[in-house]
XYZ file of C-alpha atoms in Angstrom:
710
model
C -6.945 -6.962 -2.105
C -4.794 -5.028 0.779
C -4.429 -7.099 7.764
C -1.595 -6.968 10.809
C -2.604 -6.632 14.273
C 1.198 -7.846 15.192
C 4.452 -5.440 15.380
C 7.326 -7.582 13.668
C 10.649 -6.590 15.078
C 12.473 -7.014 12.553
C 16.135 -8.297 12.160
C 18.517 -7.227 8.351
C 20.040 -9.791 7.816
C 21.670 -9.590 4.457
C 24.199 -12.146 2.638
C 27.122 -9.694 1.275
C 27.542 -7.420 -1.247
C 25.529 -9.057 -4.845
C 27.948 -8.988 -7.642
C 27.466 -4.794 -9.183
C 26.937 -4.820 -12.729
C 28.207 -0.643 -14.156
C 25.634 0.707 -16.107
C 26.041 -0.693 -19.723
C 26.275 2.366 -22.581
C 22.898 2.050 -25.153
C 23.293 4.506 -26.615
C 24.594 8.674 -26.946
C 23.661 11.578 -29.078
C 26.282 13.999 -30.165
C 25.600 17.557 -29.986
C 28.280 19.346 -30.763
C 27.388 20.925 -34.065
C 24.039 22.699 -31.806
C 26.037 23.509 -28.634
C 29.471 23.675 -27.617
C 30.669 22.782 -24.112
C 26.585 22.414 -22.427
C 26.422 22.031 -18.919
C 22.709 21.394 -17.746
C 20.704 18.783 -19.409
C 16.334 17.960 -17.748
C 13.930 15.758 -19.373
C 10.639 16.325 -20.014
C 8.138 14.290 -17.955
C 7.337 11.187 -20.056
C 11.106 11.211 -22.238
C 9.765 12.354 -25.263
C 12.547 15.507 -25.338
C 15.306 16.774 -23.656
C 16.895 20.434 -23.196
C 20.348 21.363 -23.187
C 21.273 24.924 -21.872
C 25.091 25.948 -22.037
C 27.004 29.245 -21.320
C 28.949 29.643 -24.398
C 25.921 28.663 -27.200
C 23.746 31.170 -24.773
C 20.472 29.272 -26.187
C 18.370 26.293 -25.039
C 18.266 23.535 -26.997
C 15.499 21.167 -27.584
C 15.413 17.561 -28.886
C 12.329 15.662 -29.667
C 12.487 11.636 -28.385
C 10.261 9.688 -30.813
C 10.410 6.812 -28.765
C 10.328 7.415 -25.052
C 13.817 7.766 -23.563
C 15.444 6.125 -26.234
C 18.713 8.437 -27.562
C 18.704 6.732 -30.756
C 15.266 8.101 -31.647
C 16.644 11.533 -30.285
C 15.885 14.465 -33.427
C 17.770 18.625 -33.319
C 13.777 20.570 -33.346
C 15.153 24.071 -32.464
C 17.840 26.197 -30.410
C 15.865 29.245 -28.309
C 17.803 31.874 -26.926
C 16.444 33.124 -23.686
C 18.601 36.298 -23.121
C 16.440 38.815 -23.687
C 16.528 39.563 -19.664
C 20.381 39.961 -19.873
C 19.998 35.977 -18.494
C 23.845 34.821 -19.983
C 26.210 32.174 -18.545
C 23.358 29.830 -18.338
C 24.347 26.680 -16.393
C 21.894 24.462 -15.303
C 17.701 24.023 -16.695
C 14.922 22.543 -14.529
C 11.100 21.768 -15.022
C 8.023 22.635 -12.436
C 6.583 19.436 -12.052
C 3.516 20.134 -14.567
C 6.340 21.720 -16.965
C 4.449 25.152 -16.443
C 7.361 26.256 -15.223
C 10.876 26.195 -16.989
C 13.388 27.795 -14.387
C 17.273 28.327 -15.565
C 20.865 29.017 -13.226
C 23.250 31.938 -13.882
C 26.410 31.197 -13.320
C 28.295 34.533 -12.903
C 31.952 35.546 -11.458
C 32.129 37.686 -9.429
C 29.965 39.859 -6.936
C 25.764 40.045 -7.312
C 25.884 38.045 -10.682
C 24.598 34.612 -9.733
C 20.209 34.085 -10.147
C 18.159 31.030 -10.346
C 15.048 32.641 -13.428
C 11.368 31.231 -13.497
C 9.670 31.471 -16.773
C 6.139 31.103 -17.699
C 5.485 28.447 -20.224
C 2.267 28.904 -22.724
C 2.028 25.484 -22.834
C 3.818 22.569 -20.213
C 7.769 22.295 -21.403
C 6.910 23.944 -24.638
C 10.342 26.090 -25.240
C 9.922 25.716 -29.169
C 6.404 26.947 -30.746
C 5.904 30.140 -30.854
C 9.222 31.702 -31.158
C 11.393 33.553 -34.477
C 14.722 33.432 -33.773
C 16.587 37.232 -33.939
C 13.166 39.077 -33.861
C 13.900 39.959 -30.317
C 10.503 38.433 -28.645
C 9.099 34.761 -27.932
C 6.349 34.756 -27.418
C 6.456 31.065 -25.990
C 8.405 32.093 -22.525
C 7.148 35.141 -20.787
C 9.609 36.500 -17.857
C 8.160 37.922 -15.326
C 9.734 40.764 -13.266
C 9.374 38.995 -9.737
C 10.720 34.821 -11.095
C 14.056 35.173 -9.791
C 16.170 35.181 -6.815
C 19.797 36.675 -6.724
C 21.431 33.528 -4.690
C 25.224 35.695 -4.912
C 25.674 35.210 -0.713
C 25.060 31.803 -1.225
C 26.671 30.525 -3.960
C 29.934 32.486 -6.280
C 29.517 30.176 -9.981
C 26.376 28.656 -9.878
C 26.622 25.119 -11.578
C 23.755 23.021 -10.921
C 20.180 23.454 -10.358
C 17.357 20.753 -8.022
C 13.747 20.330 -6.635
C 12.178 18.386 -5.280
C 9.162 16.956 -6.957
C 6.747 19.122 -5.005
C 8.969 21.767 -5.666
C 9.243 23.459 -1.690
C 13.153 22.359 -1.771
C 15.393 23.965 -4.627
C 18.989 23.267 -4.541
C 21.616 25.155 -5.978
C 25.613 23.674 -7.159
C 28.233 25.829 -7.187
C 32.200 26.747 -6.535
C 31.480 28.451 -3.253
C 33.026 26.484 -1.069
C 32.371 23.539 -3.822
C 28.931 23.239 -1.752
C 25.369 23.003 -2.191
C 22.791 25.215 -0.634
C 19.177 24.119 0.384
C 16.354 26.371 0.376
C 13.068 25.745 1.435
C 9.956 27.586 -0.761
C 7.007 28.625 1.386
C 4.970 28.493 -2.172
C 5.862 25.725 -4.463
C 7.717 26.800 -7.303
C 7.866 30.390 -6.241
C 11.083 31.855 -5.848
C 10.154 34.844 -4.426
C 8.895 33.023 -0.891
C 12.412 30.748 -1.079
C 14.949 31.047 2.391
C 18.303 29.266 2.638
C 18.350 26.401 4.448
C 22.103 25.592 5.084
C 24.885 23.568 2.711
C 26.866 21.222 2.311
C 30.244 21.222 1.632
C 31.528 18.206 -1.122
C 35.454 18.763 -0.916
C 36.072 17.511 2.291
C 34.290 13.718 0.977
C 34.849 13.604 -1.946
C 37.995 16.079 -2.479
C 36.252 17.906 -5.801
C 36.140 21.679 -5.798
C 34.353 22.348 -9.275
C 31.208 20.481 -8.118
C 28.870 21.114 -11.621
C 25.296 18.738 -10.385
C 23.409 17.409 -7.986
C 20.325 14.920 -8.158
C 18.544 13.049 -5.859
C 16.204 9.918 -5.709
C 12.514 10.014 -5.701
C 12.353 10.434 -1.926
C 15.111 12.641 -1.557
C 17.840 9.848 0.569
C 20.178 9.878 -1.999
C 21.782 12.556 -3.394
C 24.476 12.126 -6.646
C 26.522 14.410 -8.140
C 29.340 14.742 -10.140
C 32.744 17.303 -10.984
C 34.830 18.816 -13.102
C 38.047 18.096 -11.137
C 37.304 14.779 -10.390
C 35.806 13.367 -13.041
C 33.875 10.857 -10.932
C 29.909 10.602 -9.578
C 29.927 10.341 -5.811
C 26.688 8.936 -4.275
C 25.276 10.383 -0.236
C 22.881 8.704 2.157
C 20.619 12.001 3.232
C 19.574 10.206 6.759
C 16.550 13.048 6.194
C 15.093 13.061 3.555
C 15.754 16.118 1.338
C 18.294 17.353 3.773
C 21.738 18.208 2.262
C 22.912 19.004 5.341
C 22.634 15.114 6.685
C 24.975 13.447 3.948
C 27.194 10.981 3.917
C 28.986 9.725 1.399
C 28.441 5.582 0.190
C 30.203 5.533 -3.006
C 32.048 7.000 -6.328
C 31.924 5.764 -10.094
C 34.884 7.261 -12.142
C 34.743 8.795 -15.734
C 30.884 8.682 -15.908
C 31.320 4.935 -16.533
C 35.222 4.843 -16.967
C 36.713 5.709 -20.824
C 33.186 7.414 -22.135
C 33.781 10.997 -20.886
C 36.552 12.833 -18.650
C 33.945 15.899 -18.389
C 30.552 14.991 -17.067
C 28.602 17.837 -16.219
C 24.897 16.516 -15.865
C 22.512 13.128 -15.130
C 19.070 12.758 -15.163
C 17.236 9.488 -14.196
C 14.887 7.667 -15.876
C 11.278 7.448 -13.642
C 11.935 3.854 -12.598
C 15.878 4.531 -12.265
C 16.282 2.186 -15.136
C 18.529 4.921 -17.175
C 20.408 7.624 -17.003
C 21.234 9.755 -18.736
C 24.460 11.692 -18.535
C 26.039 14.915 -20.190
C 29.376 15.250 -20.834
C 31.421 18.488 -21.895
C 33.936 17.684 -22.870
C 33.066 14.984 -25.945
C 30.263 17.439 -26.031
C 27.222 14.312 -26.277
C 24.772 12.498 -24.079
C 24.913 8.842 -23.472
C 22.381 6.792 -22.070
C 23.217 3.569 -20.119
C 21.624 0.761 -18.528
C 21.409 0.357 -14.934
C 20.565 -3.513 -13.741
C 18.997 -2.043 -10.517
C 17.008 0.498 -9.785
C 19.737 3.950 -8.694
C 22.845 1.191 -9.802
C 25.104 3.757 -10.614
C 28.118 2.673 -7.465
C 26.877 -0.482 -6.443
C 23.200 -2.107 -6.527
C 20.514 -1.376 -3.079
C 20.656 -3.709 -0.505
C 16.676 -4.464 -0.632
C 16.495 -5.235 2.812
C 18.081 -2.043 4.050
C 14.788 -0.170 2.123
C 12.945 0.832 4.115
C 9.752 0.132 1.132
C 10.824 -2.898 0.345
C 11.546 -4.253 4.066
C 7.040 -2.791 4.751
C 6.191 -4.872 1.516
C 8.009 -8.017 3.203
C 6.879 -7.262 6.359
C 2.756 -6.969 5.475
C 2.582 -9.867 3.275
C 4.031 -11.642 6.034
C 2.692 -10.414 8.589
C -0.810 -10.328 6.396
C -0.828 -14.330 6.200
C -0.462 -14.668 10.529
C -3.410 -11.855 10.693
C -5.376 -13.557 8.228
C -5.483 -16.929 10.132
C -7.156 -15.035 13.661
C -9.202 -12.697 11.216
C -10.564 -16.021 9.717
C -10.656 -17.543 13.232
C -12.370 -14.686 15.066
C -16.363 -15.169 13.592
C -16.038 -18.484 13.909
C -15.746 -18.016 17.657
C -17.844 -15.334 17.812
C -20.180 -17.431 16.670
C -19.752 -20.340 19.374
C -20.305 -18.070 22.126
C -22.985 -16.330 20.873
C -24.119 -19.983 20.310
C -23.605 -19.987 24.279
C -24.813 -16.953 25.368
C -28.100 -17.554 24.057
C -28.112 -21.347 23.805
C -31.685 -21.615 25.572
C -33.367 -18.978 22.106
C -35.405 -20.381 20.679
C -34.350 -19.960 17.106
C -30.615 -19.872 16.822
C -29.928 -18.287 13.527
C -27.769 -14.915 12.878
C -28.692 -14.429 9.005
C -31.354 -15.134 6.899
C -29.776 -12.386 4.627
C -29.201 -13.264 0.674
C -25.365 -11.926 0.025
C -24.668 -11.496 -3.456
C -21.255 -11.769 -4.593
C -19.277 -10.913 -7.784
C -17.220 -14.163 -7.375
C -19.090 -16.905 -9.625
C -16.791 -19.558 -7.231
C -18.351 -17.569 -4.134
C -21.644 -17.009 -5.646
C -22.568 -21.575 -5.893
C -20.668 -22.119 -2.435
C -23.155 -19.411 -0.524
C -25.894 -20.673 -2.945
C -25.576 -23.598 -0.866
C -26.393 -23.257 2.421
C -28.101 -20.077 1.782
C -31.160 -20.595 4.395
C -33.214 -18.307 2.043
C -36.215 -20.233 3.635
C -35.847 -22.114 6.396
C -39.103 -21.863 8.378
C -39.371 -25.421 9.669
C -36.804 -25.672 11.490
C -35.839 -21.997 12.014
C -39.873 -20.532 13.064
C -40.055 -18.824 16.381
C -42.024 -21.670 17.677
C -39.638 -24.537 16.992
C -37.923 -25.690 19.791
C -34.491 -25.408 20.034
C -33.131 -29.578 19.189
C -30.913 -31.657 17.890
C -31.009 -32.289 14.563
C -32.292 -28.276 13.314
C -29.722 -26.338 11.031
C -29.274 -22.897 11.999
C -27.556 -19.760 10.250
C -25.417 -17.449 10.457
C -23.375 -14.453 9.036
C -20.774 -11.978 10.426
C -19.274 -8.718 8.344
C -16.514 -7.367 9.081
C -15.047 -4.036 9.059
C -11.040 -3.107 10.367
C -9.457 -0.253 9.721
C -5.426 -0.065 11.786
C -2.129 2.026 11.308
C 1.505 0.878 12.524
C 3.446 3.337 12.773
C 6.995 4.302 10.501
C 10.285 2.419 12.514
C 13.805 2.800 11.088
C 14.214 -0.481 10.008
C 10.246 -0.138 7.994
C 7.698 2.624 6.450
C 4.495 3.339 7.997
C 1.845 0.799 7.024
C -1.987 2.211 6.608
C -4.812 -1.119 6.980
C -8.137 -1.026 6.008
C -9.893 -4.884 6.167
C -13.860 -5.814 5.085
C -15.087 -9.669 4.870
C -17.798 -11.765 5.649
C -19.035 -14.754 6.603
C -21.836 -17.336 6.203
C -22.003 -20.459 8.164
C -24.091 -23.188 9.132
C -24.425 -25.380 12.463
C -26.524 -27.908 14.889
C -26.796 -28.891 17.430
C -26.462 -32.699 18.125
C -28.205 -34.989 21.300
C -25.394 -34.740 23.539
C -24.672 -31.266 23.434
C -21.681 -30.710 21.238
C -22.181 -28.120 18.631
C -20.637 -28.460 14.270
C -20.962 -26.652 11.947
C -19.337 -25.218 8.564
C -18.179 -21.531 7.816
C -17.271 -19.668 4.430
C -15.523 -16.495 4.882
C -14.699 -14.151 1.779
C -12.089 -10.877 2.710
C -10.246 -8.150 0.809
C -7.119 -6.941 2.123
C -6.005 -3.397 1.734
C -2.947 -2.045 2.665
C -0.792 1.210 1.834
C 2.374 2.091 3.014
C 5.933 4.072 2.895
C 5.884 8.208 1.167
C 4.614 6.943 -2.175
C 2.128 4.746 -2.870
C 3.273 1.724 -2.626
C 0.754 -1.378 -1.811
C -0.838 -4.245 -1.204
C -4.361 -5.973 -2.256
C -4.781 -9.395 -0.942
C -8.328 -11.350 -1.849
C -8.975 -14.322 0.524
C -11.259 -17.638 0.645
C -11.595 -19.222 3.376
C -13.360 -22.693 4.685
C -13.347 -24.074 8.081
C -15.380 -26.602 10.134
C -15.751 -26.323 14.065
C -17.770 -27.623 17.118
C -18.118 -26.381 20.604
C -18.250 -29.660 22.708
C -19.596 -29.155 26.352
C -18.266 -30.486 29.424
C -19.967 -30.687 32.552
C -22.432 -27.944 33.016
C -20.121 -24.735 32.247
C -16.736 -26.172 30.106
C -16.648 -26.173 26.643
C -13.603 -27.026 24.121
C -13.589 -24.926 21.270
C -11.968 -26.155 18.373
C -11.856 -25.393 14.619
C -9.969 -26.390 11.682
C -9.048 -24.609 7.964
C -7.622 -23.765 4.333
C -7.665 -21.267 2.464
C -6.069 -19.665 -0.027
C -4.998 -15.763 -1.213
C -4.352 -13.662 -4.635
C -1.843 -10.864 -3.719
C -0.999 -7.873 -5.768
C 2.129 -5.825 -4.855
C 2.930 -2.083 -6.222
C 6.224 -0.493 -5.254
C 5.917 2.473 -6.887
C 9.507 4.476 -7.862
C 10.051 7.825 -8.702
C 6.936 8.838 -11.265
C 6.860 4.841 -11.944
C 6.319 1.372 -10.294
C 7.422 -2.111 -10.436
C 4.087 -4.659 -9.455
C 3.598 -8.606 -8.796
C 1.342 -11.146 -7.696
C 1.492 -14.016 -5.721
C -0.030 -16.848 -4.605
C -0.743 -18.097 -1.029
C -1.918 -21.393 1.420
C -2.785 -22.067 4.923
C -4.236 -24.271 6.991
C -4.509 -23.348 10.631
C -6.226 -24.307 13.743
C -7.474 -22.767 16.898
C -8.648 -24.970 20.767
C -10.145 -22.329 22.645
C -11.297 -23.636 26.217
C -13.964 -21.577 28.440
C -15.971 -22.464 31.546
C -18.780 -20.048 32.820
C -19.123 -18.328 35.996
C -22.618 -16.704 37.364
C -21.776 -14.063 40.197
C -24.501 -11.700 40.809
C -26.426 -11.812 38.047
C -23.446 -11.728 35.474
C -22.246 -14.827 33.568
C -17.946 -14.765 33.683
C -16.054 -16.493 31.842
C -12.488 -17.457 31.641
C -10.885 -18.637 28.355
C -7.126 -19.170 27.142
C -7.099 -19.701 23.308
C -4.314 -21.481 21.124
C -4.042 -20.678 16.893
C -1.839 -22.288 14.891
C -1.499 -21.562 11.419
C 1.332 -22.405 8.272
C 1.263 -20.702 5.318
C 2.891 -20.937 1.841
C 3.803 -17.592 -0.267
C 4.347 -18.668 -4.049
C 7.837 -16.850 -5.364
C 7.130 -14.058 -7.872
C 9.083 -11.926 -9.641
C 8.742 -8.534 -10.084
C 7.285 -6.342 -13.466
C 8.816 -3.584 -14.345
C 12.137 -2.079 -14.873
C 15.394 -3.123 -12.591
C 13.252 -5.621 -10.418
C 13.712 -8.204 -7.677
C 12.487 -11.591 -7.257
C 11.265 -13.048 -3.641
C 11.258 -16.703 -2.769
C 8.870 -18.608 -2.089
C 8.232 -18.237 1.740
C 6.967 -20.414 4.635
C 5.312 -18.631 7.767
C 4.495 -20.858 10.750
C 1.814 -18.730 14.033
C 1.450 -19.536 16.990
C -0.176 -17.609 18.878
C -1.856 -18.421 22.255
C -4.140 -15.813 24.651
C -5.117 -15.563 27.826
C -8.131 -13.786 28.648
C -11.819 -13.722 29.703
C -15.506 -12.808 29.207
C -18.322 -10.935 30.326
C -22.253 -10.334 30.081
C -25.275 -10.205 31.513
C -29.044 -10.378 30.015
C -31.908 -7.970 30.283
C -35.485 -8.767 29.580
C -36.906 -6.224 27.723
C -41.208 -4.986 27.013
C -39.935 -6.211 22.738
C -36.893 -8.814 23.463
C -34.145 -9.345 25.295
C -30.506 -7.684 25.444
C -27.264 -9.324 26.307
C -24.545 -6.887 26.667
C -20.798 -8.695 26.498
C -17.119 -7.570 27.229
C -13.642 -9.432 26.472
C -10.072 -9.476 27.258
C -7.728 -10.433 26.283
C -3.927 -10.556 25.988
C -2.031 -12.290 23.222
C 1.379 -14.162 23.292
C 3.020 -14.205 19.615
C 5.763 -17.025 19.656
C 5.271 -17.979 16.426
C 8.770 -19.044 14.474
C 11.259 -16.813 12.341
C 10.346 -16.662 8.324
C 12.771 -15.968 6.054
C 12.331 -14.289 2.792
C 14.713 -14.778 0.076
C 15.424 -11.500 -2.498
C 17.893 -11.207 -5.283
C 17.714 -8.830 -8.575
C 16.964 -10.228 -11.703
C 19.492 -9.457 -12.962
C 21.751 -11.124 -11.127
C 20.056 -14.524 -9.105
C 22.918 -15.723 -7.943
C 23.773 -13.423 -5.547
C 20.589 -12.923 -2.275
C 19.580 -10.954 0.222
C 17.946 -12.430 3.213
C 15.453 -10.936 5.319
C 14.423 -12.612 8.669
C 11.188 -11.674 10.602
C 11.954 -12.139 13.886
C 8.634 -12.292 16.355
C 9.598 -13.006 19.571
C 7.485 -12.776 22.404
C 5.487 -10.403 20.641
C 2.526 -8.466 22.670
C -0.415 -7.790 21.955
C -4.094 -6.634 23.776
C -7.683 -7.412 22.301
C -10.408 -5.551 23.876
C -13.420 -6.225 22.978
C -17.536 -4.615 23.765
C -20.789 -5.768 22.104
C -24.428 -6.729 22.618
C -27.044 -9.248 21.035
C -30.974 -8.321 21.186
C -32.943 -10.569 20.021
C -36.772 -9.404 19.662
C -40.266 -10.929 20.028
C -41.218 -10.218 16.040
C -38.297 -12.386 14.703
C -34.955 -10.153 14.636
C -31.485 -11.406 15.603
C -29.568 -7.788 16.360
C -25.419 -8.359 17.050
C -22.607 -6.121 16.757
C -19.477 -5.440 18.928
C -16.092 -3.647 18.578
C -12.899 -4.465 19.434
C -9.264 -2.860 19.887
C -6.321 -5.084 19.220
C -2.852 -2.757 19.900
C 0.177 -3.743 20.847
C 2.959 -2.924 22.940
C 4.790 -1.504 20.694
C 2.673 0.954 18.245
C 0.699 -0.924 16.083
C -3.564 -1.170 16.551
C -6.196 -2.645 14.522
C -9.942 -1.560 14.858
C -12.798 -3.801 13.701
C -16.602 -3.161 13.742
C -18.797 -6.855 14.102
C -22.655 -7.066 12.690
C -24.604 -9.676 12.092
C -28.771 -9.593 11.387
C -31.606 -11.534 10.809
C -35.552 -11.685 10.284
C -37.257 -14.465 10.343
C -41.464 -13.458 9.219
C -43.266 -15.368 12.628
C -46.665 -15.730 9.775
C -46.881 -18.053 6.951
C -45.822 -15.642 4.945
C -41.652 -15.189 5.246
C -39.433 -12.376 3.775
C -35.834 -12.540 3.144
C -33.716 -8.227 2.670
C -30.224 -8.011 2.267
C -28.214 -4.647 0.973
C -24.743 -5.797 -0.244
C -22.227 -4.475 -3.598
C -24.820 -1.228 -3.896
C -27.922 -2.883 -4.759
C -31.179 -3.508 -2.698
C -32.991 -6.736 -2.453
C -36.173 -8.302 -0.974
C -37.434 -11.845 -1.522
C -41.615 -12.536 -0.289
C -43.124 -15.536 -0.377
C -46.360 -16.914 0.727
C -48.136 -20.402 0.286
C -51.848 -19.372 -0.696
C -53.852 -22.813 -0.927
C -51.570 -24.999 -1.842
C -49.932 -22.534 -4.162
C -45.710 -21.492 -3.378
C -46.010 -17.775 -4.520
C -42.475 -15.697 -4.633
C -42.065 -12.283 -5.596
C -38.398 -11.100 -5.814
C -36.900 -6.864 -6.495
C -33.275 -5.666 -6.599
C -32.567 -1.929 -7.026
C -29.421 -0.675 -7.546
C -28.663 2.541 -5.643
C -25.985 3.867 -6.377
C -25.973 3.779 -10.884
C -27.094 6.507 -12.522
C -28.235 4.270 -14.824
C -31.352 2.694 -13.656
C -30.551 -0.718 -12.823
C -34.109 -2.668 -11.382
C -36.067 -5.561 -11.803
C -38.575 -7.766 -10.429
C -40.290 -11.432 -10.805
C -42.889 -13.352 -10.106
C -42.974 -16.584 -9.631
C -45.930 -19.249 -8.977
C -45.150 -22.885 -7.977
C -47.284 -26.069 -6.474
C -45.857 -29.390 -4.775
C -48.311 -32.769 -6.138
């Protein structure tokens, strides 16, 4: 599914900020009968439980949700005293990622009274089971002697507690200097390894003197804080992820969504950031709000400023362009191979039977598959007009584009197979057709974002001589592809499917010179193409809509090739080297994006491809044996002037039997195949076998066929 060779220079042109739909209250759960003046709120990972702490009730209250993340299904389950350790005045609660540890922050007034405690749970997120109230013992959770730290030197009257998802960063919010302190944990979730790493004061930026709690988005680039003095929720940008010392105020929203509660003390986002749950310590209730965009408390984020969204658009745009080059490379390689080996008696590059899981591709490949072509491709046949030759080329490409100010890093993997057929005319022109099937996998960002692109294309080509040493190669083709898009949001994700169609052409002019036994071939190439990407909408919460996108491609290159030929005992060895400089002068491509909740407002991401410079080098060889084997292989590196690159390995092989018996072999999709054919006394005897190399369950077979023609 999921290639990029060229770095985009992105100019992000965003329309004016979209009209913001404030969060909508959808449900509330009054907890006054269980807890008065609650301070801390937490959920388990799947949203089927939530937990409250209080400095007054001195207990943990647990609620079950029969429908995940739906407060209307909340039922109180238990109230758990946890003060056998002397841990009174609990302000907030948090859990490790796997739920095996529970953390409680104690906020005292005075010296040496502020602590963070870690409890080991007998089962993930299980605070209730196994406890008998008032017994003085607790079999549900245990506090170890070293499972706490004193934070009094940094905070007086600590209120809030938060962790990064990996458990290696801890944050304490408190009234000491109205600040948040960050700690680095050398060992995840181990309080004894915590080292203070700086703080950030809220008062100067927000005016809040009694901050209660802070929370973060999934990648640590956003922080939200609520407090007692202002009764507001404040949003901060972090220029360095998870580093609160880099925070700057982005905006605020009043009264935890105006008129709801004047004492918001804690809040939690759902994993997909489509909901927020706010704890009010004045009305003693937990309320559920629907967000119209991801983390949309203060404002909806401009997608063109989100590095992962930019990387997704960039990857789709550039992969569409590079698909043209990935499609034309094997065909151009074939035409160069033909000219390097124009005195060969066998111009076939493949006689391998390829197996495709795709039924359409399988049927197409069968149409052009030269399973047995002894009459046209035997070693005794002279190269002559009207004879069809067949070829194939496999491609494995690995590339990477580094992180930039506007876009996330990308890891790129391409696999493809091209099958073709061509023949020579009386005038020396060679023309043919090729079928390509490819799969691109692109991973981008710090979380599991990915693109999977399945492609198919058909190309018509010709190489035409002009004189004895000059050749003009040209091709035209059409292609179609399907893209699966995954954008991760915390532990959740959105999904999208997008179709694409393209038409492309390429022209190359080459002229060969001979000097000191070397063939020197300067060349000029022009690649043209047009791609149309369909519109699509992400499936999931707070999702985006992407309009139809048109992508033009104009890439020109200048370079050369050097090759030679050596006669060996059992064949001919022909090494070669190529070098090209590419200039991408493609026109700009605009991608319009909107939130499904508000399609009237649009963001525009513009990809500017002005004078993008790239360099390609290629080293390879052809080896033609007297026994009927033709092998070609090459390694190719494409490097952008910036920091993007792609490595590709090409391999093609052919075997033609020199006897009356004919063979065909292949290794594909973890299966090995062998076909054998021989004519005995006018009867064609055909034997076929297959074997799955990786299957734990036996998967093999054989067949025999006898036929004759009358």
